[in-house]
XYZ file of C-alpha atoms in Angstrom:
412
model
C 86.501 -20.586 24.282
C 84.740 -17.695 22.701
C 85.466 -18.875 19.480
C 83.730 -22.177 20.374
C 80.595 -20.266 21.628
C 80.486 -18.572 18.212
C 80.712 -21.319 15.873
C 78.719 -23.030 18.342
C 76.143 -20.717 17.900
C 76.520 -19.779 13.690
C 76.040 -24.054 13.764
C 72.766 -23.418 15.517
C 71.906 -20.515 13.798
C 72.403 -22.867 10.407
C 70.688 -26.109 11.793
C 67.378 -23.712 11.828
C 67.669 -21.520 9.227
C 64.301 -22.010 7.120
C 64.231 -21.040 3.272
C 62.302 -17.646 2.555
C 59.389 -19.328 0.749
C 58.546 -20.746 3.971
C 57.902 -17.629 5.266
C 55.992 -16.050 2.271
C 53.525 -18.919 2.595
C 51.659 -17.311 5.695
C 51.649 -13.950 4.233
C 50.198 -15.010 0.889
C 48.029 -17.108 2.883
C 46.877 -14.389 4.904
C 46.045 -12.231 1.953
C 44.176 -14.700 0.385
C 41.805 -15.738 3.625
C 41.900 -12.057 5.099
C 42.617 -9.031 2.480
C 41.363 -10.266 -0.575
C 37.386 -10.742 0.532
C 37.696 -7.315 2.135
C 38.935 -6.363 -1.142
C 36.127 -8.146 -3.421
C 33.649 -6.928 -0.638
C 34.512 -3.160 -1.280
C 34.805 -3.947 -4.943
C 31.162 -5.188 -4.817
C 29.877 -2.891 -2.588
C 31.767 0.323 -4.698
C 29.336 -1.319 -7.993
C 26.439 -1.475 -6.004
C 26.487 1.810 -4.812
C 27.461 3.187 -8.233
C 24.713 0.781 -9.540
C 21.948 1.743 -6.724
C 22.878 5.638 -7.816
C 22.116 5.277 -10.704
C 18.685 3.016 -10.003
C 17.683 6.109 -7.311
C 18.537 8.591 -10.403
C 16.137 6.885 -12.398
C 13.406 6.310 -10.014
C 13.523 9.387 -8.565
C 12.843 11.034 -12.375
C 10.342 8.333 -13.147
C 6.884 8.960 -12.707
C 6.012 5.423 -11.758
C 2.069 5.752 -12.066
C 2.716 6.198 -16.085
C 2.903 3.064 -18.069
C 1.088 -0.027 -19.289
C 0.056 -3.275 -18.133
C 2.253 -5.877 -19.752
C 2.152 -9.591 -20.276
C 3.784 -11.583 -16.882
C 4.095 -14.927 -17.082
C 5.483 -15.718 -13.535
C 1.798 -15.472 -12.216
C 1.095 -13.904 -8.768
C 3.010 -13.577 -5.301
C 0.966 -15.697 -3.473
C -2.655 -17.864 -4.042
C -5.799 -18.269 -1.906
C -4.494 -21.708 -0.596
C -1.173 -20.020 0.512
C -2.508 -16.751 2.476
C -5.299 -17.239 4.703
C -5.808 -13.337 5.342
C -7.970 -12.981 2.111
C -11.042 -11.655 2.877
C -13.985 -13.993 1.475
C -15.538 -11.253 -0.633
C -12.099 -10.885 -2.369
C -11.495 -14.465 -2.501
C -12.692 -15.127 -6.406
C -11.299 -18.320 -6.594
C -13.114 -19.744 -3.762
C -16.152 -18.693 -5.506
C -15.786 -20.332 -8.066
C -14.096 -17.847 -10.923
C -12.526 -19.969 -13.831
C -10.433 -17.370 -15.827
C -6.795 -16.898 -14.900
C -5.936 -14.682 -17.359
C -6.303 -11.837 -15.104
C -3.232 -12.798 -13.116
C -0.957 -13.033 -15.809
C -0.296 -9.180 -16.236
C 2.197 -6.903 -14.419
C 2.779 -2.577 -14.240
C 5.158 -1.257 -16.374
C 6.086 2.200 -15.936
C 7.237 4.179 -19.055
C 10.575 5.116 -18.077
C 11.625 2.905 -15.644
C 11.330 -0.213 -13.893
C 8.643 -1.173 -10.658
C 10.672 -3.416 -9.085
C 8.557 -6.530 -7.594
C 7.898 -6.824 -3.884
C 10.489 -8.035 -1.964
C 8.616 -9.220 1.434
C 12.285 -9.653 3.457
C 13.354 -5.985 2.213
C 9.908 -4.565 3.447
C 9.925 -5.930 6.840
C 13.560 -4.957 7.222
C 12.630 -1.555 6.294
C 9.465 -1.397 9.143
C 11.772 -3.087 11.765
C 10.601 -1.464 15.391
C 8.117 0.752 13.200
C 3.833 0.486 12.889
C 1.645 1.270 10.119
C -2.169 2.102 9.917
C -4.587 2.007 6.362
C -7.348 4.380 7.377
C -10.157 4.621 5.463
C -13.376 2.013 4.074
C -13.140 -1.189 2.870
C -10.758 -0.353 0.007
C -7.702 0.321 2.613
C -8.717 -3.192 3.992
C -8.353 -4.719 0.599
C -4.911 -2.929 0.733
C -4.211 -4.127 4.074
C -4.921 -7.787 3.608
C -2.913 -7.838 0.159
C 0.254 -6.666 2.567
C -0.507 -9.759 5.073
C -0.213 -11.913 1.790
C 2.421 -10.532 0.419
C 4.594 -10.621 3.729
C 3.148 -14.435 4.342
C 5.753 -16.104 2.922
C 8.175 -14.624 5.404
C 6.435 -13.814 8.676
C 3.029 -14.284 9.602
C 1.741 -12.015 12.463
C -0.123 -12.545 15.852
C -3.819 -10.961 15.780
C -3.402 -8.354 19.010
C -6.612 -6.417 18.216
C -8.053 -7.421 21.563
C -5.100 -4.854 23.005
C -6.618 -1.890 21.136
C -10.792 -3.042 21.753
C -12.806 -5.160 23.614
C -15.629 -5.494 20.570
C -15.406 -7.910 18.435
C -15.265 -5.726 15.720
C -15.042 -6.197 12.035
C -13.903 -3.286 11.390
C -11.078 -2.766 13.048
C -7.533 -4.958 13.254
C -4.450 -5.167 14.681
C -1.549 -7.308 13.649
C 1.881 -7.619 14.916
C 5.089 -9.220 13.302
C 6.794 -10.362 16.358
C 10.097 -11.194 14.769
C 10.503 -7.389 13.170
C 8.497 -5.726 16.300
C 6.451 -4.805 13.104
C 2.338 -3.067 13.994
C 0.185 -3.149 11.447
C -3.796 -1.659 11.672
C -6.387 -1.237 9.646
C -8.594 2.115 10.999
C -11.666 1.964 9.883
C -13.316 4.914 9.128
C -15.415 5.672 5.590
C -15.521 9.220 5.678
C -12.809 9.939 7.474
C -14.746 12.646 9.331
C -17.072 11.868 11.964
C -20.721 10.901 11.235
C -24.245 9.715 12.510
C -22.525 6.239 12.089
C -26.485 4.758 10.989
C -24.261 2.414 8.684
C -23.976 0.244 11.472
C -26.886 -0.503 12.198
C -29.116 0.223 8.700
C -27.162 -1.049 5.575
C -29.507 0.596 3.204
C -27.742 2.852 0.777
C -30.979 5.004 0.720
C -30.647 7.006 4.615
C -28.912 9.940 5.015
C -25.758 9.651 6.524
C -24.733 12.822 8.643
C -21.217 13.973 8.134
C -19.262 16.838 10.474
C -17.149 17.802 8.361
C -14.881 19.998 10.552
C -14.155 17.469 13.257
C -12.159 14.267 12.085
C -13.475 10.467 13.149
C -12.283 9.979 16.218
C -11.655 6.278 15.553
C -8.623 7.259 13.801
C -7.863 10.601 14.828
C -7.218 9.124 18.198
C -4.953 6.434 17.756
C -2.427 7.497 14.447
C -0.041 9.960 16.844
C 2.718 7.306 17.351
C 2.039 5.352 13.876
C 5.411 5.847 11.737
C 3.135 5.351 8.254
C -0.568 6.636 7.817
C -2.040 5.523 4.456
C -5.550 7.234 4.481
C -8.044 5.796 1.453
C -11.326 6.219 0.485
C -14.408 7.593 -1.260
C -16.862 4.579 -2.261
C -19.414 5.948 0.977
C -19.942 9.334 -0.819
C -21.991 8.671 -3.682
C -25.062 7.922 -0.871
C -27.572 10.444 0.675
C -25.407 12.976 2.675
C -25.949 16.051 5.116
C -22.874 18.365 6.077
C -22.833 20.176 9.363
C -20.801 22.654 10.434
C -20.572 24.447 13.742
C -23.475 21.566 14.407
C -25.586 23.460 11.676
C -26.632 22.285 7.968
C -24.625 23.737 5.424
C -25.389 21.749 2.846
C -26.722 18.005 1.568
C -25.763 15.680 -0.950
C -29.109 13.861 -3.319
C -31.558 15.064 -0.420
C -34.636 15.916 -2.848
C -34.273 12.914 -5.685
C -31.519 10.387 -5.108
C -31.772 9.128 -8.819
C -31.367 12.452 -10.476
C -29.452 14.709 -7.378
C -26.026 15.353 -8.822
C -22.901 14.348 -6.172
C -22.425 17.673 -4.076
C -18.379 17.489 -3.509
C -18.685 19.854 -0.404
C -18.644 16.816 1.911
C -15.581 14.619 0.036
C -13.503 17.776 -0.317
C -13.961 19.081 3.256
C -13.469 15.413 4.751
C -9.887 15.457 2.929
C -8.640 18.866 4.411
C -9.977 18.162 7.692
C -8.010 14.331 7.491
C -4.500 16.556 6.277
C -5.457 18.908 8.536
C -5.610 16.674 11.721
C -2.353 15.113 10.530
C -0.633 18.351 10.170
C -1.739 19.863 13.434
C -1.297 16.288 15.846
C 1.169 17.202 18.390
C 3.919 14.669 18.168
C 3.226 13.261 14.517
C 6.339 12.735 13.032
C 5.510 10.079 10.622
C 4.791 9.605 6.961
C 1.406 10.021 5.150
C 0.633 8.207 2.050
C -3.114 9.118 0.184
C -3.877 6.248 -2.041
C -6.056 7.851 -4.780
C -9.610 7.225 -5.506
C -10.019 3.656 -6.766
C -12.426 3.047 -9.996
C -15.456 1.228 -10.005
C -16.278 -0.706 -13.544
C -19.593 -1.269 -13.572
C -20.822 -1.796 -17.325
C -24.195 -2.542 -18.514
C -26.241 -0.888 -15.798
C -25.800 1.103 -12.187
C -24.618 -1.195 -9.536
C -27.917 -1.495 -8.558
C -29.004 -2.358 -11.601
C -27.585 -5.378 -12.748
C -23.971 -3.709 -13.509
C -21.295 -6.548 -13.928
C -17.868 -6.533 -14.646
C -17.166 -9.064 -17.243
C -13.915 -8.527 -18.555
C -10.974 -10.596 -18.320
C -8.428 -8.664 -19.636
C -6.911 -5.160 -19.082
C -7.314 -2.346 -21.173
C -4.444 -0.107 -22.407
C -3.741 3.759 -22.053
C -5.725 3.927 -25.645
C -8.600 1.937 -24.797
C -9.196 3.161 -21.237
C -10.968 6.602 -22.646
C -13.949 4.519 -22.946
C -14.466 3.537 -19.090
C -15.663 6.311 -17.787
C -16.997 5.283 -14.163
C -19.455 7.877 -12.558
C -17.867 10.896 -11.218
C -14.459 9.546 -11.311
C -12.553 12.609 -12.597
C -14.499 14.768 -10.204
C -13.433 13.134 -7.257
C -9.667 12.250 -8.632
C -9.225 15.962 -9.292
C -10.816 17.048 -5.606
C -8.352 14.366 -3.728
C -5.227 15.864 -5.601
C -5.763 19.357 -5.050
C -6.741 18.775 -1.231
C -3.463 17.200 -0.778
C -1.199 19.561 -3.005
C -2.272 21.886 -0.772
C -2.112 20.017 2.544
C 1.451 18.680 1.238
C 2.718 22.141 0.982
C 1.681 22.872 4.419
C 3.317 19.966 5.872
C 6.460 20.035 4.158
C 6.462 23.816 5.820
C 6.103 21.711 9.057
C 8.542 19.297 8.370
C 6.380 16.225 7.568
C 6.052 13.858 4.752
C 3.052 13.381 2.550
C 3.083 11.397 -0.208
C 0.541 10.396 -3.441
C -0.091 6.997 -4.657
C -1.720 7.702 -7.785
C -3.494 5.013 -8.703
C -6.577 6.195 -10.695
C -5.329 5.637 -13.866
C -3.277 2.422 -13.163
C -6.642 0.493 -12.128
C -8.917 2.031 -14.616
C -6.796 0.167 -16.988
C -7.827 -3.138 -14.965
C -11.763 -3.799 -14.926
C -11.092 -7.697 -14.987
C -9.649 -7.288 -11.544
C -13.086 -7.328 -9.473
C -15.018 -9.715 -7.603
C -18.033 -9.368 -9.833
C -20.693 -12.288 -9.463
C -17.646 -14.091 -7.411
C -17.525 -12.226 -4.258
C -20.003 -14.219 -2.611
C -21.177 -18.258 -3.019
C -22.674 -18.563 -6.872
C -26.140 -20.568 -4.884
C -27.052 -17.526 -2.889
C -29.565 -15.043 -4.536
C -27.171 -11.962 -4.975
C -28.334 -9.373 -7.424
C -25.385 -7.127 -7.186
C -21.811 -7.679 -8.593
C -18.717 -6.719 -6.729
C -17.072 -4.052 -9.352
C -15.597 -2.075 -6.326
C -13.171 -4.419 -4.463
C -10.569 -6.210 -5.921
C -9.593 -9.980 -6.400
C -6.769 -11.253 -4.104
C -4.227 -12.488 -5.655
C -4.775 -9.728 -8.264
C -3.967 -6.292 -9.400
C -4.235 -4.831 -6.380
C -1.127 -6.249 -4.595
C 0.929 -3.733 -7.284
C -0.435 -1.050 -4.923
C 2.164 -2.738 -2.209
C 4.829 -2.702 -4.472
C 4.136 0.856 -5.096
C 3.856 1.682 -1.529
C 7.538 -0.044 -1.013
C 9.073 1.283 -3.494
C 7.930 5.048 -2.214
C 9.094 3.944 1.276
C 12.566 3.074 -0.188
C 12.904 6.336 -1.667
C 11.864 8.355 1.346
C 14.685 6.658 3.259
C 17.166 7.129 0.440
């Protein structure tokens, strides 16, 4: 009987016997849906990182503000059909401007690569975060380049009615509602506060007062919980100016002739410290600080007021650029620098982040960037050509890709 059980059971035992290839199957299968992709994914991942090491070496040693402007043939990120955020004083085409020429040309650092604005890479990067341009019209030209540049993924939600009940040019709010994403432009022209009779008397001819110790309130007050501060600035200064201190005059800028009055610096330097030094000193501030240098004017053939144009359509190169020589510009490039070396010596004491977008020499290459006669409608009687602001889509939007490419290597 036993024996019966036991061939019963070794006939069993042979009936299901299954060949060993029939069990390798699974396994290889399983390696090739489960192991290998893990394995390809580490094998990719191990190049990239050996690959993005090397990129952050070479960034990090590249002064990116050093180069040319080269021929680009892939033409601009975005046009004035495509972004509705372009201001109408920056909107050339609309106006009526017939050369294209000006789009066609791209930054090329010396020793490196600027790598173009990615708009999905930038908003993952400001996910949960808020950002404020702070400063004159300039940082709003800035600004509005970002909202075109991030169009083609996200477009925001205007919430400035949140932050003021004015309907106020001067001040936005935006807010990406996908990436939780605040973006704000601050106005504020000097930075520092003042009599403010801009708003009400346009004429370039009244004083302006300017405290110099005391920073504008209309940014000062609201930048505490911003993540990224970009303060520009420094087309207001060339106008009649008087500085008080301690609520006394210490000083005044083309107060006995305005046509022959040399700039007095007093006021543009102190306004800079006393912007750093706000920053440095706000309880709380643990964000990052960007100071976009002073952007050139190119006004050829006479003052601005004078029947000054910008003509060109073309950039000029490193050679060629010693002959633009916009009023004052060194002057107040070198007085921005050394009031934030200083300031970013203090704050890296403090533990805080400043950094310099130096773009004084990149846009003096580019007078056929500007408005000129087509900032405003060619059948209104406009005597004065836009040489200050800058055509969207143009050269300013390589500011943005500057500003991301900084923001990538503060995180790295």
């Amino acid at each position: 009987m036993k024996i019966e059980v036991l061939e019963l059971f070794k006939c069993n035992y042979a009936a299901i016997n299954i060949p060993k290839g029939v069990f390798l199957l699974p396994v290889t299968l399983l390696v090739v849906v489960v192991l290998l992709p893990l394995i390809i994914n580490f094998n990719e991942s191990y190049s990239n990182l050996c690959a993005g090491s090397l990129e952050t070496t070479e960034s990090r040693n590249c002064n990116i503000f050093s180069g040319n402007w080269v021929p680009y043939s892939k033409g601009p990120y975005y046009n004035n059909e495509s972004c509705p955020f372009i201001a109408d004083k920056q909107n050339c085409f609309m106006h009526g401007r017939p050369d294209r020429e000006f789009l066609k040309w791209r930054w090329k650092p010396d020793e490196c690569e600027l790598p173009l604005f990615d708009a999905k890479q930038f908003l993952k990067l400001v996910r949960g975060k808020s950002m404020a341009f702070v400063g004159d019209s300039i940082g709003r030209n800035q600004m509005e380049s970002l909202l075109c540049l991030l169009n083609s993924v996200a477009r925001p939600e205007d919430i400035t009615a949140r932050y003021t009940s004015k309907d106020d040019k001067y001040f936005k709010w935006w807010f990406y509602p996908g990436y939780k994403f605040i973006v704000a432009i601050l106005w504020s022209p000097f930075l520092v506060k003042s009599s403010k009779t801009y708003l009400n008397d346009t004429s370039f001819y009244n004083a302006e007062n300017l405290y110099v110790e005391e920073a504008d309130k209309a940014w000062a007050s609201h930048i505490q919980n911003f993540d990224y501060v970009i303060f520009s600035g420094g087309q207001w200064f060339f106008r009649p100016l008087t500085f008080y201190e301690n609520d006394q005059v210490v000083g005044c800028q083309k107060c006995h002739n305005l046509t022959t009055d040399p700039l007095n610096l007093y006021g543009y330097r102190h306004a800079f410290r006393t912007a750093f030094r706000t920053v440095i000193n706000l309880k709380g501030f643990k964000g990052m600080l960007f100071l976009v240098t002073h952007s050139p004017n190119h006004f050829e053939n006479g003052e601005w007021n004078k029947g000054g144009g910008c003509n060109r359509t073309l950039p000029v190169n490193k050679e060629e650029k010693r002959f633009l020589q916009p009023y004052a510009l060194e002057e107040l490039y070198q007085t921005q620098v050394e009031e934030f070396t200083a300031a970013e010596k203090e704050a890296r004491e403090k533990g805080l982040r400043f950094g310099l977008m130096n773009i004084t020499d990149v846009m003096l290459m580019r007078p056929d960037g500007h408005p000129n006669k087509y900032g405003h409608n060619l059948d209104r009687n406009v005597s004065i050509n836009d040489c200050v602001h800058w055509c969207m889509p143009g050269p300013v939007d390589t500011w943005n890709e500057f500003l991301l490419h900084m923001m990538k290597m503060e995180r790295l």
